[in-house]
Amino acid sequence: MPLIPEEPQIHESAQGPRATPASGQSAPTPRPVPGPRSAVPPRPGPPRPTPPAQRTPRGPSSAGAVAPPAAGTPQLQLIPASAEGALDAAEEAVDLLLDSGRSPEEILVVTTGEQHPWAAHELSFGEEGYWAQHDARDDVFYADALALDRAEARPVVVAAVNGGDVSAGLSLARAKAGSLLIVCGDPQRVNEMLGAGV
């Protein structure tokens, strides 16, 4: 019986080209498309930090502090952000809320200026389907502050102060927040609008 030569072995180093980032830095992880999600997928790498501990305000300029709620008003937390960075800050806040155990259906994200990309996308298919998703209450919902008269209250409202009528937008967002209102925006401007000393 003739001998059959062994099949060549494929070594790990011969699997093809690999993307190696320049200067030894790790390659950036692609960001997911913003918008509602029904489950939080596990993230690679070290675990994300837990949300900041609730603090009492130290003065009018203490960024990130939480104002103790008065009877019947939601707790208020401020995340400093520019108008251009408010949407990103709101997305991070939603991620932290979900990572800390909040259910997606408990969260309403409000924009005071330009619509969140998810809301703009869903509205491109018509208002009926967009509001049907709101009424289903099974995921995070994104709305423009001016459309909040139609939205129902949720335990947590995350407000992205990204322009527009900030005063009216924050008042409406506060009215829709059950227990927690997180505002992503310029601390001085938010303090002026809400007068909360956050």
CSV table of N, CA, C and O in Angstrom, one decimal, residues 8-121:
chain,number,residue,atom,x,y,z
A,8,PRO,N,-1.0,18.9,5.0
A,8,PRO,CA,-0.3,20.0,5.7
A,8,PRO,C,-1.1,20.5,6.8
A,8,PRO,O,-2.4,20.6,6.8
A,9,GLN,N,-0.4,20.8,7.9
A,9,GLN,CA,-1.1,21.4,9.0
A,9,GLN,C,-1.2,22.9,8.9
A,9,GLN,O,-0.3,23.5,8.4
A,10,ILE,N,-2.3,23.4,9.3
A,10,ILE,CA,-2.5,24.9,9.2
A,10,ILE,C,-2.2,25.4,10.6
A,10,ILE,O,-2.9,25.1,11.6
A,11,HIS,N,-1.2,26.2,10.7
A,11,HIS,CA,-0.8,26.8,12.0
A,11,HIS,C,-1.6,28.1,12.2
A,11,HIS,O,-2.0,28.8,11.3
A,12,GLU,N,-1.8,28.4,13.5
A,12,GLU,CA,-2.5,29.6,13.8
A,12,GLU,C,-2.0,30.9,13.2
A,12,GLU,O,-2.7,31.8,12.8
A,13,SER,N,-0.7,30.9,13.0
A,13,SER,CA,0.0,32.1,12.4
A,13,SER,C,-0.3,32.2,10.9
A,13,SER,O,0.0,33.2,10.3
A,14,ALA,N,-0.9,31.1,10.3
A,14,ALA,CA,-1.1,31.1,8.9
A,14,ALA,C,-2.5,31.3,8.5
A,14,ALA,O,-3.0,30.9,7.5
A,15,GLN,N,-3.3,31.9,9.4
A,15,GLN,CA,-4.8,32.0,9.1
A,15,GLN,C,-5.1,33.2,8.3
A,15,GLN,O,-6.3,33.4,8.0
A,16,GLY,N,-4.2,34.0,7.9
A,16,GLY,CA,-4.5,35.1,7.1
A,16,GLY,C,-4.2,36.4,7.7
A,16,GLY,O,-3.7,36.4,8.9
A,17,PRO,N,-4.4,37.5,7.1
A,17,PRO,CA,-4.0,38.8,7.6
A,17,PRO,C,-4.8,39.2,8.8
A,17,PRO,O,-6.0,38.8,8.9
A,18,ARG,N,-4.2,39.9,9.7
A,18,ARG,CA,-5.0,40.3,10.9
A,18,ARG,C,-4.9,41.8,10.9
A,18,ARG,O,-3.9,42.4,10.5
A,19,ALA,N,-5.9,42.4,11.4
A,19,ALA,CA,-5.9,43.9,11.6
A,19,ALA,C,-5.1,44.2,12.8
A,19,ALA,O,-5.5,43.9,13.9
A,20,THR,N,-3.9,44.8,12.6
A,20,THR,CA,-3.1,45.2,13.8
A,20,THR,C,-3.1,46.7,13.8
A,20,THR,O,-2.7,47.4,12.9
A,21,PRO,N,-3.6,47.3,14.9
A,21,PRO,CA,-3.6,48.7,15.0
A,21,PRO,C,-2.2,49.3,15.1
A,21,PRO,O,-1.3,48.7,15.6
A,22,ALA,N,-2.1,50.5,14.7
A,22,ALA,CA,-0.8,51.2,14.7
A,22,ALA,C,-0.4,51.5,16.1
A,22,ALA,O,-1.3,51.7,17.0
A,23,SER,N,0.8,51.6,16.4
A,23,SER,CA,1.5,52.0,17.6
A,23,SER,C,1.0,51.1,18.8
A,23,SER,O,1.0,51.6,19.9
A,24,GLY,N,0.6,49.9,18.6
A,24,GLY,CA,0.3,49.0,19.7
A,24,GLY,C,-1.0,49.3,20.4
A,24,GLY,O,-1.2,48.7,21.5
A,25,GLN,N,-1.8,50.2,19.9
A,25,GLN,CA,-3.1,50.5,20.6
A,25,GLN,C,-4.1,49.5,20.2
A,25,GLN,O,-4.1,48.9,19.1
A,26,SER,N,-5.1,49.2,21.1
A,26,SER,CA,-6.1,48.3,20.7
A,26,SER,C,-7.1,48.9,19.7
A,26,SER,O,-7.3,50.1,19.7
A,27,ALA,N,-7.6,48.1,18.9
A,27,ALA,CA,-8.5,48.6,17.8
A,27,ALA,C,-9.8,49.1,18.5
A,27,ALA,O,-10.3,48.5,19.4
A,28,PRO,N,-10.4,50.2,18.0
A,28,PRO,CA,-11.6,50.7,18.6
A,28,PRO,C,-12.7,49.7,18.3
A,28,PRO,O,-12.8,49.1,17.3
A,29,THR,N,-13.6,49.5,19.3
A,29,THR,CA,-14.7,48.7,19.2
A,29,THR,C,-15.8,49.4,18.5
A,29,THR,O,-16.1,50.6,18.9
A,30,PRO,N,-16.4,48.9,17.5
A,30,PRO,CA,-17.5,49.6,16.8
A,30,PRO,C,-18.7,49.8,17.7
A,30,PRO,O,-19.0,48.9,18.5
A,31,ARG,N,-19.2,51.0,17.7
A,31,ARG,CA,-20.4,51.4,18.6
A,31,ARG,C,-21.6,50.8,18.0
A,31,ARG,O,-21.8,50.8,16.8
A,32,PRO,N,-22.5,50.3,18.8
A,32,PRO,CA,-23.8,49.8,18.3
A,32,PRO,C,-24.7,51.0,17.8
A,32,PRO,O,-24.5,52.1,18.2
A,33,VAL,N,-25.6,50.6,17.0
A,33,VAL,CA,-26.5,51.6,16.5
A,33,VAL,C,-27.4,52.0,17.7
A,33,VAL,O,-27.9,51.2,18.4
A,34,PRO,N,-27.5,53.4,18.0
A,34,PRO,CA,-28.3,53.7,19.1
A,34,PRO,C,-29.8,53.4,18.9
A,34,PRO,O,-30.3,53.4,17.8
A,35,GLY,N,-30.5,53.2,20.0
A,35,GLY,CA,-31.9,52.9,19.9
A,35,GLY,C,-32.3,51.8,20.9
A,35,GLY,O,-31.5,51.3,21.6
A,36,PRO,N,-33.5,51.5,20.9
A,36,PRO,CA,-34.1,50.5,21.8
A,36,PRO,C,-33.4,49.2,21.7
A,36,PRO,O,-32.9,48.8,20.6
A,37,ARG,N,-33.3,48.5,22.7
A,37,ARG,CA,-32.8,47.1,22.7
A,37,ARG,C,-33.6,46.3,23.7
A,37,ARG,O,-34.0,46.8,24.8
A,38,SER,N,-33.9,45.1,23.4
A,38,SER,CA,-34.7,44.3,24.3
A,38,SER,C,-33.9,43.5,25.3
A,38,SER,O,-34.4,43.2,26.4
A,39,ALA,N,-32.6,43.3,25.1
A,39,ALA,CA,-31.8,42.7,26.1
A,39,ALA,C,-30.4,43.3,26.0
A,39,ALA,O,-30.0,43.7,24.9
A,40,VAL,N,-29.7,43.3,27.1
A,40,VAL,CA,-28.4,43.9,27.1
A,40,VAL,C,-27.4,42.8,26.9
A,40,VAL,O,-27.2,41.9,27.7
A,41,PRO,N,-26.7,42.8,25.7
A,41,PRO,CA,-25.7,41.8,25.4
A,41,PRO,C,-24.5,42.0,26.3
A,41,PRO,O,-24.2,43.1,26.7
A,42,PRO,N,-23.8,40.9,26.6
A,42,PRO,CA,-22.6,41.0,27.4
A,42,PRO,C,-21.5,41.7,26.6
A,42,PRO,O,-21.4,41.6,25.4
A,43,ARG,N,-20.8,42.6,27.3
A,43,ARG,CA,-19.8,43.4,26.7
A,43,ARG,C,-18.4,42.7,26.9
A,43,ARG,O,-18.1,42.2,28.0
A,44,PRO,N,-17.6,42.7,25.8
A,44,PRO,CA,-16.2,42.2,26.0
A,44,PRO,C,-15.4,43.1,26.9
A,44,PRO,O,-15.7,44.3,27.0
A,45,GLY,N,-14.4,42.5,27.5
A,45,GLY,CA,-13.5,43.3,28.3
A,45,GLY,C,-13.9,43.4,29.7
A,45,GLY,O,-14.8,42.7,30.2
A,46,PRO,N,-13.3,44.3,30.4
A,46,PRO,CA,-13.6,44.5,31.9
A,46,PRO,C,-15.0,45.0,32.0
A,46,PRO,O,-15.6,45.7,31.2
A,47,PRO,N,-15.6,44.7,33.2
A,47,PRO,CA,-17.0,45.1,33.4
A,47,PRO,C,-17.1,46.7,33.5
A,47,PRO,O,-16.1,47.3,33.9
A,48,ARG,N,-18.2,47.2,33.0
A,48,ARG,CA,-18.4,48.7,33.1
A,48,ARG,C,-18.6,49.1,34.5
A,48,ARG,O,-19.1,48.4,35.3
A,49,PRO,N,-18.2,50.3,34.8
A,49,PRO,CA,-18.3,50.8,36.1
A,49,PRO,C,-19.8,51.0,36.5
A,49,PRO,O,-20.7,51.2,35.6
A,50,THR,N,-20.1,50.9,37.7
A,50,THR,CA,-21.5,51.1,38.2
A,50,THR,C,-21.8,52.6,38.1
A,50,THR,O,-20.9,53.4,38.1
A,51,PRO,N,-23.1,52.9,38.1
A,51,PRO,CA,-23.5,54.3,38.1
A,51,PRO,C,-22.9,55.0,39.3
A,51,PRO,O,-22.7,54.4,40.3
A,52,PRO,N,-22.7,56.3,39.1
A,52,PRO,CA,-22.1,57.1,40.3
A,52,PRO,C,-23.0,57.0,41.5
A,52,PRO,O,-24.2,57.0,41.3
A,53,ALA,N,-22.4,57.0,42.6
A,53,ALA,CA,-23.2,57.0,43.9
A,53,ALA,C,-24.0,58.2,44.0
A,53,ALA,O,-23.6,59.3,43.6
A,54,GLN,N,-25.2,58.1,44.5
A,54,GLN,CA,-26.1,59.3,44.7
A,54,GLN,C,-25.4,60.2,45.8
A,54,GLN,O,-25.1,59.7,46.9
A,55,ARG,N,-25.3,61.5,45.5
A,55,ARG,CA,-24.7,62.4,46.4
A,55,ARG,C,-25.7,63.5,46.7
A,55,ARG,O,-26.6,63.8,45.9
A,56,THR,N,-25.5,64.2,47.8
A,56,THR,CA,-26.3,65.4,48.1
A,56,THR,C,-25.5,66.6,47.5
A,56,THR,O,-24.3,66.5,47.5
A,57,PRO,N,-26.2,67.6,47.1
A,57,PRO,CA,-25.5,68.7,46.4
A,57,PRO,C,-24.6,69.4,47.4
A,57,PRO,O,-24.9,69.6,48.6
A,58,ARG,N,-23.5,69.9,46.9
A,58,ARG,CA,-22.5,70.7,47.7
A,58,ARG,C,-22.6,72.1,47.4
A,58,ARG,O,-22.0,72.9,48.1
A,59,GLY,N,-23.3,72.5,46.5
A,59,GLY,CA,-23.5,73.9,46.1
A,59,GLY,C,-24.0,74.0,44.7
A,59,GLY,O,-24.2,73.0,44.0
A,60,PRO,N,-24.2,75.2,44.2
A,60,PRO,CA,-24.9,75.4,42.9
A,60,PRO,C,-24.0,74.8,41.8
A,60,PRO,O,-24.6,74.6,40.7
A,61,SER,N,-22.7,74.6,41.9
A,61,SER,CA,-21.9,74.2,40.8
A,61,SER,C,-21.5,72.8,40.9
A,61,SER,O,-20.6,72.3,40.2
A,62,SER,N,-22.0,72.0,41.8
A,62,SER,CA,-21.6,70.6,42.0
A,62,SER,C,-22.2,69.7,40.9
A,62,SER,O,-23.3,69.3,41.0
A,63,ALA,N,-21.4,69.5,39.8
A,63,ALA,CA,-21.9,68.7,38.7
A,63,ALA,C,-22.0,67.3,39.1
A,63,ALA,O,-21.2,66.7,39.8
A,64,GLY,N,-23.1,66.7,38.6
A,64,GLY,CA,-23.3,65.3,38.8
A,64,GLY,C,-24.0,65.0,40.1
A,64,GLY,O,-24.3,63.9,40.5
A,65,ALA,N,-24.3,66.0,40.9
A,65,ALA,CA,-24.9,65.8,42.2
A,65,ALA,C,-26.4,65.5,42.0
A,65,ALA,O,-27.0,65.8,41.0
A,66,VAL,N,-27.0,65.0,43.0
A,66,VAL,CA,-28.4,64.6,42.9
A,66,VAL,C,-29.1,65.5,43.9
A,66,VAL,O,-28.8,65.6,45.1
A,67,ALA,N,-30.1,66.1,43.5
A,67,ALA,CA,-31.0,66.9,44.3
A,67,ALA,C,-32.0,66.0,45.0
A,67,ALA,O,-32.6,65.2,44.4
A,68,PRO,N,-32.1,66.1,46.3
A,68,PRO,CA,-33.1,65.3,47.0
A,68,PRO,C,-34.5,65.7,46.5
A,68,PRO,O,-34.8,66.9,46.4
A,69,PRO,N,-35.4,64.7,46.2
A,69,PRO,CA,-36.7,65.1,45.7
A,69,PRO,C,-37.6,65.6,46.8
A,69,PRO,O,-37.6,65.2,47.9
A,70,ALA,N,-38.4,66.6,46.4
A,70,ALA,CA,-39.5,67.0,47.2
A,70,ALA,C,-40.6,66.0,47.1
A,70,ALA,O,-40.6,65.2,46.2
A,71,ALA,N,-41.6,66.1,47.9
A,71,ALA,CA,-42.7,65.1,47.9
A,71,ALA,C,-43.4,65.2,46.5
A,71,ALA,O,-43.7,66.3,46.0
A,72,GLY,N,-43.5,64.1,45.8
A,72,GLY,CA,-44.1,64.0,44.5
A,72,GLY,C,-43.3,64.4,43.4
A,72,GLY,O,-43.8,64.4,42.2
A,73,THR,N,-42.0,64.8,43.6
A,73,THR,CA,-41.2,65.1,42.4
A,73,THR,C,-40.1,64.1,42.3
A,73,THR,O,-39.6,63.5,43.3
A,74,PRO,N,-39.6,63.9,41.1
A,74,PRO,CA,-38.6,62.9,40.8
A,74,PRO,C,-37.2,63.3,41.4
A,74,PRO,O,-37.0,64.5,41.5
A,75,GLN,N,-36.4,62.4,41.7
A,75,GLN,CA,-35.0,62.7,42.0
A,75,GLN,C,-34.3,63.2,40.8
A,75,GLN,O,-34.6,62.7,39.7
A,76,LEU,N,-33.4,64.1,40.9
A,76,LEU,CA,-32.8,64.8,39.8
A,76,LEU,C,-31.3,64.5,39.8
A,76,LEU,O,-30.6,64.7,40.8
A,77,GLN,N,-30.8,64.1,38.7
A,77,GLN,CA,-29.3,63.9,38.5
A,77,GLN,C,-28.9,64.6,37.3
A,77,GLN,O,-29.5,64.5,36.2
A,78,LEU,N,-27.7,65.2,37.4
A,78,LEU,CA,-27.2,66.0,36.2
A,78,LEU,C,-25.9,65.4,35.8
A,78,LEU,O,-25.0,65.0,36.5
A,79,ILE,N,-25.8,65.2,34.4
A,79,ILE,CA,-24.6,64.7,33.8
A,79,ILE,C,-24.1,65.8,32.9
A,79,ILE,O,-24.8,66.2,31.9
A,80,PRO,N,-23.0,66.5,33.2
A,80,PRO,CA,-22.5,67.6,32.4
A,80,PRO,C,-22.2,67.2,31.0
A,80,PRO,O,-21.5,66.1,30.8
A,81,ALA,N,-22.7,67.9,30.0
A,81,ALA,CA,-22.5,67.6,28.6
A,81,ALA,C,-22.7,68.9,27.8
A,81,ALA,O,-23.6,69.7,28.2
A,82,SER,N,-22.0,69.0,26.7
A,82,SER,CA,-22.3,70.1,25.8
A,82,SER,C,-23.6,69.8,25.0
A,82,SER,O,-24.0,68.6,25.0
A,83,ALA,N,-24.1,70.7,24.3
A,83,ALA,CA,-25.3,70.4,23.4
A,83,ALA,C,-24.9,69.4,22.4
A,83,ALA,O,-25.8,68.5,22.1
A,84,GLU,N,-23.7,69.4,21.9
A,84,GLU,CA,-23.3,68.5,20.8
A,84,GLU,C,-23.1,67.1,21.4
A,84,GLU,O,-23.2,66.1,20.8
A,85,GLY,N,-22.7,67.0,22.7
A,85,GLY,CA,-22.4,65.7,23.3
A,85,GLY,C,-23.6,65.2,24.2
A,85,GLY,O,-23.5,64.1,24.8
A,86,ALA,N,-24.7,65.9,24.2
A,86,ALA,CA,-25.8,65.5,25.1
A,86,ALA,C,-26.4,64.1,24.7
A,86,ALA,O,-26.8,63.3,25.5
A,87,LEU,N,-26.5,63.9,23.4
A,87,LEU,CA,-27.1,62.6,23.0
A,87,LEU,C,-26.2,61.4,23.4
A,87,LEU,O,-26.7,60.4,23.8
A,88,ASP,N,-24.9,61.6,23.2
A,88,ASP,CA,-23.9,60.5,23.6
A,88,ASP,C,-24.0,60.3,25.1
A,88,ASP,O,-24.0,59.2,25.6
A,89,ALA,N,-24.1,61.4,25.9
A,89,ALA,CA,-24.2,61.3,27.3
A,89,ALA,C,-25.5,60.6,27.7
A,89,ALA,O,-25.5,59.7,28.6
A,90,ALA,N,-26.5,60.9,27.0
A,90,ALA,CA,-27.8,60.2,27.3
A,90,ALA,C,-27.7,58.7,27.0
A,90,ALA,O,-28.2,57.9,27.8
A,91,GLU,N,-27.1,58.3,25.9
A,91,GLU,CA,-26.9,56.9,25.6
A,91,GLU,C,-26.1,56.2,26.6
A,91,GLU,O,-26.4,55.1,27.0
A,92,GLU,N,-25.0,56.9,27.1
A,92,GLU,CA,-24.2,56.3,28.2
A,92,GLU,C,-25.1,56.1,29.5
A,92,GLU,O,-24.9,55.1,30.2
A,93,ALA,N,-25.9,57.1,29.8
A,93,ALA,CA,-26.8,57.0,30.9
A,93,ALA,C,-27.7,55.8,30.8
A,93,ALA,O,-27.9,55.1,31.8
A,94,VAL,N,-28.3,55.6,29.6
A,94,VAL,CA,-29.2,54.5,29.4
A,94,VAL,C,-28.4,53.2,29.6
A,94,VAL,O,-28.9,52.3,30.2
A,95,ASP,N,-27.2,53.1,29.0
A,95,ASP,CA,-26.4,51.9,29.2
A,95,ASP,C,-26.2,51.6,30.7
A,95,ASP,O,-26.3,50.4,31.1
A,96,LEU,N,-25.8,52.6,31.4
A,96,LEU,CA,-25.6,52.4,32.9
A,96,LEU,C,-26.8,52.0,33.6
A,96,LEU,O,-26.8,51.1,34.5
A,97,LEU,N,-28.0,52.6,33.2
A,97,LEU,CA,-29.2,52.2,33.9
A,97,LEU,C,-29.5,50.7,33.6
A,97,LEU,O,-29.9,50.0,34.5
A,98,LEU,N,-29.4,50.3,32.3
A,98,LEU,CA,-29.6,48.9,32.0
A,98,LEU,C,-28.6,48.0,32.6
A,98,LEU,O,-29.0,46.9,33.1
A,99,ASP,N,-27.4,48.4,32.7
A,99,ASP,CA,-26.3,47.6,33.3
A,99,ASP,C,-26.6,47.4,34.8
A,99,ASP,O,-26.2,46.4,35.4
A,100,SER,N,-27.2,48.4,35.4
A,100,SER,CA,-27.5,48.4,36.9
A,100,SER,C,-28.8,47.7,37.2
A,100,SER,O,-29.2,47.6,38.4
A,101,GLY,N,-29.5,47.2,36.2
A,101,GLY,CA,-30.7,46.4,36.4
A,101,GLY,C,-32.0,47.0,36.1
A,101,GLY,O,-33.1,46.4,36.3
A,102,ARG,N,-32.0,48.2,35.6
A,102,ARG,CA,-33.3,48.8,35.2
A,102,ARG,C,-33.8,48.1,34.0
A,102,ARG,O,-33.1,47.7,33.1
A,103,SER,N,-35.1,47.9,33.9
A,103,SER,CA,-35.7,47.3,32.7
A,103,SER,C,-35.9,48.4,31.6
A,103,SER,O,-36.2,49.5,31.9
A,104,PRO,N,-35.7,48.0,30.4
A,104,PRO,CA,-35.8,48.9,29.2
A,104,PRO,C,-37.1,49.7,29.2
A,104,PRO,O,-37.1,50.9,28.9
A,105,GLU,N,-38.2,49.0,29.5
A,105,GLU,CA,-39.5,49.6,29.5
A,105,GLU,C,-39.7,50.7,30.5
A,105,GLU,O,-40.7,51.4,30.5
A,106,GLU,N,-38.8,50.8,31.5
A,106,GLU,CA,-38.9,51.9,32.5
A,106,GLU,C,-38.3,53.2,32.1
A,106,GLU,O,-38.4,54.2,32.8
A,107,ILE,N,-37.6,53.2,30.9
A,107,ILE,CA,-36.8,54.4,30.5
A,107,ILE,C,-37.4,55.1,29.3
A,107,ILE,O,-37.7,54.5,28.3
A,108,LEU,N,-37.5,56.4,29.4
A,108,LEU,CA,-37.9,57.3,28.4
A,108,LEU,C,-36.8,58.3,28.1
A,108,LEU,O,-36.3,58.9,29.1
A,109,VAL,N,-36.3,58.4,26.9
A,109,VAL,CA,-35.3,59.3,26.5
A,109,VAL,C,-35.9,60.5,25.8
A,109,VAL,O,-36.6,60.3,24.8
A,110,VAL,N,-35.6,61.7,26.3
A,110,VAL,CA,-36.2,62.9,25.7
A,110,VAL,C,-35.1,63.8,25.1
A,110,VAL,O,-34.1,64.0,25.8
A,111,THR,N,-35.3,64.4,24.0
A,111,THR,CA,-34.4,65.4,23.4
A,111,THR,C,-35.1,66.7,23.4
A,111,THR,O,-36.3,66.8,23.0
A,112,THR,N,-34.3,67.8,23.7
A,112,THR,CA,-34.9,69.1,23.7
A,112,THR,C,-34.7,69.8,22.3
A,112,THR,O,-35.4,70.7,22.0
A,113,GLY,N,-33.8,69.3,21.5
A,113,GLY,CA,-33.5,69.9,20.2
A,113,GLY,C,-33.7,68.8,19.1
A,113,GLY,O,-34.8,68.3,19.0
A,114,GLU,N,-32.7,68.6,18.4
A,114,GLU,CA,-32.8,67.6,17.3
A,114,GLU,C,-33.2,66.2,17.8
A,114,GLU,O,-32.8,65.8,18.9
A,115,GLN,N,-34.1,65.5,17.1
A,115,GLN,CA,-34.6,64.2,17.5
A,115,GLN,C,-33.4,63.2,17.6
A,115,GLN,O,-32.4,63.3,16.9
A,116,HIS,N,-33.6,62.2,18.5
A,116,HIS,CA,-32.7,61.1,18.6
A,116,HIS,C,-32.7,60.4,17.3
A,116,HIS,O,-33.8,60.2,16.6
A,117,PRO,N,-31.6,59.8,16.8
A,117,PRO,CA,-31.6,59.1,15.5
A,117,PRO,C,-32.6,58.0,15.4
A,117,PRO,O,-33.2,57.7,14.4
A,118,TRP,N,-32.8,57.3,16.5
A,118,TRP,CA,-33.8,56.2,16.5
A,118,TRP,C,-35.2,56.7,16.3
A,118,TRP,O,-35.9,56.2,15.4
A,119,ALA,N,-35.5,57.8,16.9
A,119,ALA,CA,-36.9,58.4,16.8
A,119,ALA,C,-37.1,58.9,15.3
A,119,ALA,O,-38.1,58.6,14.7
A,120,ALA,N,-36.1,59.5,14.8
A,120,ALA,CA,-36.2,60.0,13.4
A,120,ALA,C,-36.3,58.9,12.4
A,120,ALA,O,-37.1,58.9,11.5
A,121,HIS,N,-35.6,57.8,12.7
A,121,HIS,CA,-35.7,56.6,11.8
A,121,HIS,C,-37.1,56.0,11.9
A,121,HIS,O,-37.7,55.7,10.9
